XYZ file of N, CA and C in Angstrom:
585
model
N 13.936 8.563 17.314
C 13.053 9.354 16.443
C 12.964 10.774 16.999
N 13.273 11.742 16.172
C 13.222 13.114 16.676
C 11.782 13.602 16.753
N 11.506 14.313 17.813
C 10.169 14.860 18.042
C 9.776 15.777 16.900
N 10.759 16.491 16.389
C 10.532 17.423 15.288
C 9.990 16.689 14.055
N 10.632 15.537 13.725
C 10.193 14.725 12.571
C 8.765 14.236 12.762
N 8.467 13.773 13.984
C 7.125 13.260 14.280
C 6.090 14.367 14.060
N 6.405 15.574 14.548
C 5.467 16.691 14.394
C 5.272 17.060 12.930
N 6.372 17.045 12.172
C 6.279 17.340 10.733
C 5.389 16.306 10.047
N 5.644 15.031 10.360
C 4.850 13.960 9.749
C 3.367 14.080 10.111
N 3.097 14.351 11.388
C 1.705 14.478 11.829
C 0.991 15.616 11.118
N 1.711 16.701 10.909
C 1.150 17.864 10.229
C 0.835 17.544 8.759
N 1.793 16.875 8.097
C 1.595 16.490 6.694
C 0.441 15.496 6.582
N 0.426 14.511 7.492
C -0.629 13.482 7.478
C -2.005 14.128 7.596
N -2.144 15.055 8.556
C -3.418 15.733 8.801
C -3.860 16.503 7.558
N -2.926 17.234 6.970
C -3.224 18.035 5.786
C -3.659 17.145 4.612
N -2.940 16.020 4.406
C -3.271 15.125 3.295
C -4.628 14.457 3.497
N -4.917 14.043 4.732
C -6.204 13.401 5.008
C -7.346 14.396 4.791
N -7.106 15.665 5.140
C -8.133 16.696 4.901
C -8.348 16.918 3.412
N -7.241 16.944 2.644
C -7.384 17.109 1.185
C -8.161 15.950 0.576
N -7.940 14.758 1.117
C -8.640 13.569 0.625
C -10.148 13.681 0.759
N -10.583 14.392 1.799
C -12.023 14.569 2.033
C -12.676 15.446 0.953
N -11.859 16.232 0.251
C -12.399 17.189 -0.722
C -12.612 16.588 -2.112
N -12.153 15.347 -2.313
C -12.285 14.734 -3.634
C -13.733 14.356 -3.924
N -14.164 14.588 -5.154
C -15.538 14.207 -5.505
C -15.574 12.731 -5.883
N -16.736 12.078 -5.655
C -16.892 10.654 -5.946
C -16.563 10.342 -7.411
N -16.998 11.255 -8.287
C -16.790 11.056 -9.720
C -15.288 11.078 -10.049
N -14.602 12.036 -9.464
C -13.161 12.165 -9.647
C -12.408 10.951 -9.116
N -12.806 10.520 -7.910
C -12.161 9.374 -7.268
C -12.269 8.152 -8.168
N -13.446 7.911 -8.671
C -13.678 6.718 -9.466
C -12.870 6.753 -10.768
N -12.787 7.929 -11.382
C -12.018 8.078 -12.624
C -10.521 7.864 -12.364
N -10.006 8.510 -11.313
C -8.585 8.401 -10.982
C -8.218 6.968 -10.604
N -9.092 6.298 -9.858
C -8.860 4.901 -9.475
C -8.606 4.034 -10.697
N -9.414 4.261 -11.717
C -9.314 3.477 -12.933
C -8.030 3.809 -13.705
N -7.718 5.100 -13.817
C -6.515 5.559 -14.528
C -5.246 4.987 -13.873
N -5.164 5.082 -12.549
C -3.975 4.628 -11.823
C -3.798 3.115 -11.979
N -4.883 2.361 -11.808
C -4.770 0.901 -11.914
C -4.403 0.467 -13.337
N -4.968 1.149 -14.332
C -4.614 0.825 -15.725
C -3.144 1.082 -15.983
N -2.622 2.164 -15.433
C -1.217 2.503 -15.589
C -0.332 1.395 -15.001
N -0.730 0.878 -13.831
C 0.013 -0.220 -13.201
C -0.014 -1.449 -14.108
N -1.208 -1.807 -14.579
C -1.373 -3.003 -15.413
C -0.544 -2.900 -16.699
N -0.450 -1.689 -17.244
C 0.312 -1.500 -18.490
C 1.819 -1.410 -18.277
N 2.261 -1.164 -17.045
C 3.688 -0.931 -16.814
C 4.389 -1.949 -15.921
N 3.628 -2.817 -15.272
C 4.235 -3.855 -14.429
C 3.821 -5.204 -14.996
N 4.775 -6.098 -15.112
C 4.468 -7.417 -15.655
C 3.819 -8.279 -14.571
N 2.496 -8.175 -14.456
C 1.796 -8.908 -13.401
C 1.680 -10.399 -13.713
N 1.788 -10.762 -14.983
C 1.624 -12.180 -15.339
C 2.708 -13.041 -14.694
N 3.922 -12.489 -14.542
C 5.006 -13.295 -13.965
C 5.178 -13.038 -12.470
N 4.297 -12.218 -11.890
C 4.385 -11.920 -10.463
C 3.527 -12.927 -9.694
N 4.175 -13.977 -9.194
C 3.459 -15.104 -8.592
C 2.778 -14.747 -7.267
N 3.538 -14.143 -6.348
C 2.983 -13.793 -5.026
C 2.860 -12.287 -4.888
N 1.641 -11.833 -4.630
C 1.360 -10.400 -4.631
C 0.643 -9.963 -3.376
N 1.119 -8.867 -2.794
C 0.407 -8.284 -1.663
C -0.459 -7.152 -2.190
N -1.747 -7.191 -1.855
C -2.631 -6.078 -2.172
C -3.242 -5.607 -0.863
N -4.305 -4.855 -0.917
C -4.921 -4.357 0.317
C -6.380 -4.055 0.041
N -7.185 -4.061 1.092
C -8.576 -3.624 0.987
C -8.556 -2.122 1.227
N -8.981 -1.323 0.242
C -8.876 0.138 0.370
C -9.621 0.666 1.594
N -9.001 1.633 2.239
C -9.510 2.263 3.452
C -9.653 3.741 3.131
N -10.713 4.350 3.571
C -10.984 5.751 3.240
C -10.903 5.941 1.722
N -10.072 6.896 1.246
C -10.028 7.115 -0.199
C -8.818 6.511 -0.899
N -8.243 5.447 -0.305
C -7.088 4.821 -0.943
C -7.477 4.294 -2.322
N -6.490 4.284 -3.236
C -6.740 3.780 -4.588
C -7.196 2.326 -4.497
N -8.270 2.023 -5.210
C -8.820 0.668 -5.181
C -7.866 -0.310 -5.865
N -8.116 -1.610 -5.632
C -7.249 -2.641 -6.198
C -8.024 -3.628 -7.063
N -9.320 -3.342 -7.313
C -10.186 -4.306 -8.017
C -9.681 -4.717 -9.400
N -9.177 -3.752 -10.201
C -8.715 -4.080 -11.556
C -7.431 -4.910 -11.513
N -6.577 -4.617 -10.543
C -5.326 -5.368 -10.405
C -5.624 -6.790 -9.950
N -6.575 -6.939 -9.034
C -6.980 -8.273 -8.579
C -7.506 -9.084 -9.767
N -8.351 -8.454 -10.585
C -8.904 -9.142 -11.760
C -7.792 -9.565 -12.716
N -6.809 -8.694 -12.908
C -5.673 -8.986 -13.800
C -4.858 -10.164 -13.254
N -4.579 -10.176 -11.953
C -3.784 -11.254 -11.347
C -4.519 -12.586 -11.412
N -5.839 -12.524 -11.302
C -6.639 -13.760 -11.336
C -6.567 -14.420 -12.709
N -6.380 -13.606 -13.765
C -6.253 -14.163 -15.121
C -5.115 -15.167 -15.188
N -4.066 -14.916 -14.400
C -2.868 -15.756 -14.438
C -2.818 -16.728 -13.262
N -3.904 -16.795 -12.499
C -3.971 -17.640 -11.293
C -2.824 -17.350 -10.332
N -2.417 -16.089 -10.234
C -1.349 -15.719 -9.306
C -1.912 -15.509 -7.908
N -1.069 -15.708 -6.897
C -1.519 -15.595 -5.509
C -1.671 -14.142 -5.077
N -2.749 -13.900 -4.329
C -3.005 -12.570 -3.775
C -3.064 -12.709 -2.258
N -2.324 -11.848 -1.576
C -2.316 -11.838 -0.113
C -2.816 -10.486 0.368
N -3.381 -10.469 1.564
C -3.898 -9.234 2.152
C -3.338 -9.059 3.568
N -3.171 -7.801 4.011
C -2.662 -7.562 5.368
C -3.688 -7.981 6.425
N -3.180 -8.499 7.533
C -4.039 -8.855 8.666
C -3.332 -8.452 9.950
N -3.998 -7.657 10.764
C -3.425 -7.198 12.033
C -3.680 -8.259 13.106
N -2.604 -8.714 13.758
C -2.723 -9.774 14.760
C -2.683 -9.241 16.183
N -2.028 -8.092 16.378
C -1.953 -7.493 17.717
C -1.704 -6.002 17.536
N -1.417 -5.312 18.628
C -1.147 -3.865 18.531
C 0.139 -3.565 17.784
N 1.002 -4.576 17.651
C 2.273 -4.329 16.973
C 2.520 -5.226 15.765
N 1.730 -6.301 15.629
C 2.057 -7.271 14.585
C 1.025 -7.340 13.464
N 1.555 -7.387 12.245
C 0.713 -7.575 11.070
C 1.353 -8.662 10.213
N 0.515 -9.538 9.645
C 1.022 -10.554 8.719
C 0.217 -10.450 7.430
N 0.633 -11.219 6.424
C -0.042 -11.171 5.125
C -0.621 -12.546 4.827
N -1.968 -12.622 4.654
C -2.525 -13.945 4.404
C -3.245 -14.074 3.070
N -3.252 -15.321 2.587
C -3.766 -15.661 1.267
C -5.235 -15.278 1.140
N -5.581 -14.755 -0.019
C -6.947 -14.284 -0.259
C -7.523 -14.970 -1.487
N -8.731 -15.518 -1.332
C -9.460 -15.962 -2.522
C -10.858 -15.392 -2.392
N -11.538 -15.237 -3.511
C -12.834 -14.532 -3.475
C -13.895 -15.293 -2.687
N -13.600 -16.549 -2.312
C -14.583 -17.306 -1.529
C -14.340 -17.145 -0.025
N -13.212 -16.504 0.336
C -12.882 -16.350 1.756
C -13.882 -15.474 2.498
N -14.076 -15.808 3.761
C -14.875 -14.952 4.631
C -14.016 -13.765 5.043
N -14.657 -12.598 5.135
C -13.927 -11.395 5.539
C -14.548 -10.844 6.808
N -13.722 -10.240 7.638
C -14.287 -9.505 8.764
C -13.529 -8.203 8.934
N -14.170 -7.219 9.540
C -13.512 -5.917 9.724
C -12.675 -5.927 10.994
N -11.481 -5.325 10.912
C -10.650 -5.211 12.110
C -11.039 -3.962 12.895
N -10.277 -3.657 13.951
C -10.643 -2.543 14.835
C -10.630 -1.186 14.137
N -9.963 -1.104 12.963
C -9.924 0.158 12.211
C -11.026 0.229 11.156
N -11.802 -0.859 11.050
C -12.852 -0.895 10.034
C -12.329 -1.330 8.673
N -11.128 -1.933 8.650
C -10.557 -2.432 7.392
C -10.819 -3.933 7.299
N -11.239 -4.379 6.118
C -11.541 -5.805 5.942
C -10.273 -6.643 6.054
N -10.458 -7.878 6.570
C -9.360 -8.842 6.652
C -9.883 -10.218 6.285
N -8.960 -11.072 5.826
C -9.297 -12.446 5.456
C -9.184 -13.309 6.709
N -10.125 -14.256 6.865
C -10.057 -15.161 8.017
C -9.426 -16.477 7.577
N -8.122 -16.617 7.723
C -7.436 -17.900 7.545
C -6.025 -17.760 8.096
N -5.295 -18.873 8.106
C -3.939 -18.824 8.657
C -2.892 -19.149 7.603
N -3.169 -18.824 6.357
C -2.213 -19.092 5.280
C -1.369 -17.836 5.068
N -0.323 -17.710 5.874
C 0.510 -16.502 5.841
C 1.742 -16.677 4.948
N 2.231 -15.571 4.422
C 3.467 -15.589 3.638
C 4.404 -14.520 4.201
N 5.672 -14.872 4.346
C 6.679 -13.934 4.830
C 6.921 -12.847 3.783
N 7.179 -11.626 4.231
C 7.318 -10.506 3.298
C 8.437 -10.693 2.270
N 9.456 -11.508 2.600
C 10.564 -11.675 1.658
C 10.226 -12.624 0.503
N 9.074 -13.298 0.565
C 8.700 -14.235 -0.495
C 7.770 -13.637 -1.550
N 7.501 -12.348 -1.435
C 6.624 -11.711 -2.419
C 7.408 -11.311 -3.668
N 6.696 -11.237 -4.785
C 7.281 -10.687 -6.013
C 6.947 -9.202 -6.098
N 5.672 -8.891 -5.816
C 5.210 -7.504 -5.881
C 4.358 -7.206 -4.657
N 4.608 -6.047 -4.055
C 3.818 -5.648 -2.889
C 3.220 -4.270 -3.141
N 1.890 -4.209 -3.136
C 1.183 -2.933 -3.259
C 0.865 -2.492 -1.836
N 1.474 -1.374 -1.427
C 1.320 -0.935 -0.043
C 0.609 0.419 -0.025
N -0.520 0.514 0.712
C -1.290 1.767 0.741
C -0.519 2.864 1.478
N -0.920 4.109 1.263
C -0.200 5.222 1.861
C -1.097 6.429 2.086
N -0.642 7.313 2.972
C -1.278 8.618 3.147
C -0.511 9.626 2.303
N 0.843 9.457 2.287
C 1.688 10.341 1.491
C 3.014 9.677 1.196
N 3.771 10.287 0.286
C 5.105 9.771 -0.048
C 6.009 10.976 -0.308
N 7.262 10.911 0.186
C 8.131 12.068 -0.036
C 8.938 11.932 -1.329
N 9.753 12.918 -1.629
C 10.439 12.941 -2.924
C 11.493 11.845 -3.085
N 11.806 11.146 -1.977
C 12.753 10.026 -2.053
C 12.053 8.666 -2.041
N 10.713 8.695 -2.027
C 9.975 7.432 -2.020
C 9.672 6.898 -0.642
N 9.939 7.690 0.423
C 9.616 7.232 1.784
C 8.116 7.334 2.028
N 7.576 6.287 2.641
C 6.132 6.196 2.851
C 5.698 6.910 4.123
N 4.560 7.593 4.031
C 3.886 8.126 5.204
C 2.577 7.365 5.319
N 2.428 6.612 6.417
C 1.201 5.841 6.613
C 0.303 6.538 7.627
N -0.541 5.745 8.285
C -1.455 6.328 9.275
C -0.790 6.505 10.630
N 0.459 6.042 10.763
C 1.190 6.279 12.012
C 1.267 5.092 12.942
N 0.671 3.965 12.561
C 0.707 2.784 13.431
C 1.997 1.984 13.322
N 2.726 2.157 12.217
C 3.999 1.455 12.035
C 3.881 -0.004 11.636
N 2.660 -0.469 11.337
C 2.454 -1.892 11.014
C 3.257 -2.348 9.797
N 3.177 -1.592 8.700
C 3.895 -1.994 7.486
C 5.407 -1.916 7.692
N 5.882 -0.858 8.362
C 7.325 -0.724 8.624
C 7.851 -1.960 9.351
N 7.113 -2.406 10.375
C 7.565 -3.571 11.149
C 7.440 -4.857 10.339
N 6.317 -5.027 9.659
C 6.075 -6.274 8.917
C 7.064 -6.448 7.768
N 7.598 -5.328 7.272
C 8.480 -5.412 6.116
C 9.938 -5.131 6.456
N 10.268 -4.984 7.749
C 11.626 -4.586 8.128
C 12.665 -5.635 7.741
N 12.308 -6.921 7.846
C 13.247 -7.990 7.479
C 13.522 -7.970 5.980
N 12.452 -7.802 5.225
C 12.523 -7.852 3.768
C 13.430 -6.771 3.192
N 13.466 -5.619 3.847
C 14.247 -4.485 3.364
C 15.738 -4.838 3.274
N 16.177 -5.778 4.118
C 17.593 -6.168 4.133
C 17.937 -7.202 3.062
N 16.922 -7.821 2.464
C 17.150 -8.902 1.493
C 17.696 -8.357 0.177
N 18.468 -9.208 -0.514
C 18.994 -8.816 -1.834
C 17.894 -8.868 -2.894
N 17.155 -9.980 -2.913
C 16.092 -10.124 -3.922
C 14.771 -9.677 -3.352
N 14.701 -8.400 -3.035
C 13.462 -7.975 -2.392
C 12.358 -7.728 -3.430
N 11.106 -7.838 -2.971
C 9.971 -7.622 -3.870
C 9.950 -6.192 -4.421
N 9.209 -6.019 -5.489
C 8.961 -4.687 -6.032
C 7.884 -4.058 -5.148
N 8.189 -2.912 -4.538
C 7.226 -2.262 -3.650
C 6.573 -1.099 -4.406
N 5.262 -1.212 -4.587
C 4.515 -0.279 -5.436
C 3.522 0.523 -4.606
N 3.451 1.818 -4.887
C 2.450 2.671 -4.246
C 1.528 3.243 -5.312
N 0.254 3.334 -4.984
C -0.721 3.958 -5.894
C -1.385 5.084 -5.124
N -1.395 6.282 -5.706
C -1.986 7.404 -4.979
C -2.386 8.526 -5.917
N -2.968 9.560 -5.336
C -3.342 10.755 -6.081
C -2.124 11.667 -6.138
N -2.061 12.515 -7.159
C -0.954 13.458 -7.309
C -0.668 14.257 -6.037
N -1.741 14.700 -5.372
C -1.538 15.583 -4.210
C -0.825 14.873 -3.055
N -0.777 13.526 -3.095
C -0.157 12.788 -1.989
C 1.367 12.684 -2.122
N 1.894 13.118 -3.273
C 3.355 13.106 -3.456
C 3.882 14.460 -2.989
N 4.679 14.433 -1.922
C 5.150 15.652 -1.274
C 6.556 16.001 -1.757
N 6.768 17.283 -2.003
C 8.047 17.733 -2.530
C 9.163 17.758 -1.497
N 8.812 17.654 -0.224
C 9.877 17.710 0.783
C 10.286 16.314 1.224
N 11.264 16.259 2.103
C 11.793 14.998 2.612
C 11.338 14.818 4.046
N 10.642 13.731 4.352
C 10.287 13.498 5.758
C 10.663 12.090 6.206
N 11.220 11.304 5.307
C 11.530 9.910 5.610
C 12.606 9.742 6.669
N 12.452 8.673 7.468
C 13.458 8.310 8.467
C 13.982 6.921 8.112
N 15.067 6.508 8.765
C 15.730 5.254 8.376
C 14.808 4.033 8.479
N 13.862 4.042 9.429
C 12.988 2.868 9.589
C 11.790 2.890 8.631
N 11.594 3.985 7.918
C 10.439 4.089 7.031
C 10.604 3.202 5.805
N 9.499 2.596 5.430
C 9.484 1.778 4.239
C 9.599 2.684 3.015
N 10.331 2.222 2.010
C 10.479 3.021 0.795
C 9.864 2.304 -0.403
N 9.298 3.081 -1.291
C 8.716 2.524 -2.520
C 9.769 2.431 -3.609
N 9.584 1.456 -4.508
C 10.413 1.382 -5.713
C 9.781 2.241 -6.796
N 8.457 2.231 -6.811
C 7.743 2.987 -7.846
C 6.383 3.447 -7.314
N 5.975 4.637 -7.757
C 4.689 5.217 -7.361
C 3.913 5.551 -8.629
N 2.638 5.188 -8.644
C 1.755 5.532 -9.758
C 0.711 6.539 -9.293
N 0.573 7.658 -10.010
C -0.516 8.604 -9.735
C -1.309 8.745 -11.028
N -2.307 9.621 -11.015
C -3.129 9.783 -12.228
C -2.370 10.439 -13.376
N -1.240 11.102 -13.091
C -0.526 11.776 -14.186
C 0.909 11.307 -14.386
N 1.443 10.528 -13.434
C 2.867 10.196 -13.577
C 3.241 8.880 -12.914
N 4.445 8.428 -13.287
C 5.044 7.238 -12.682
C 6.398 7.690 -12.146
N 6.599 7.530 -10.828
C 7.865 7.943 -10.219
C 8.643 6.720 -9.780
N 9.886 6.627 -10.232
C 10.700 5.475 -9.872
C 11.776 5.900 -8.882
N 11.933 5.098 -7.801
C 12.895 5.454 -6.747
C 13.996 4.424 -6.605
N 13.953 3.348 -7.408
C 14.944 2.273 -7.171
C 16.213 2.502 -7.963
């Protein structure tokens, strides 16, 4: 990994996180709804049996409407769970599950019903930013990159979806070979396809 790339990413990450702080509550709530509706209208969730979602952290796009839509079809919902400083797995979520916060203050499900990343149909992966080629910029921990590295090599890989605000889509290229890439990104004004 080149030091130059790391510095560029850190600079972009810092700038995007600062912009996120400037959003008004009213705006956030409206955009959350618009983005999720766009996903529901453009992705066939009824036939997506195994789905990865996430508990929103900071100002990440919420997943409540998508969860409600998936529940209509009794489809499985999984959530990320951090097991160590380097390992993350995805475990089954039902609304009766007990939740606890991890060291980052993100909710997690307490159970051991894990699913390998290659068995998902659709994976909604949170982000700080995304470049013009669909490469993900996360918080810098590398958890998703590692958890999904095997899946990236598979032929029948899941549909990887990102939901974000317009400002999080960056016009430049910062992706590296190990970075996870999105197939499609939904913002409040557009749908970007990278597959």
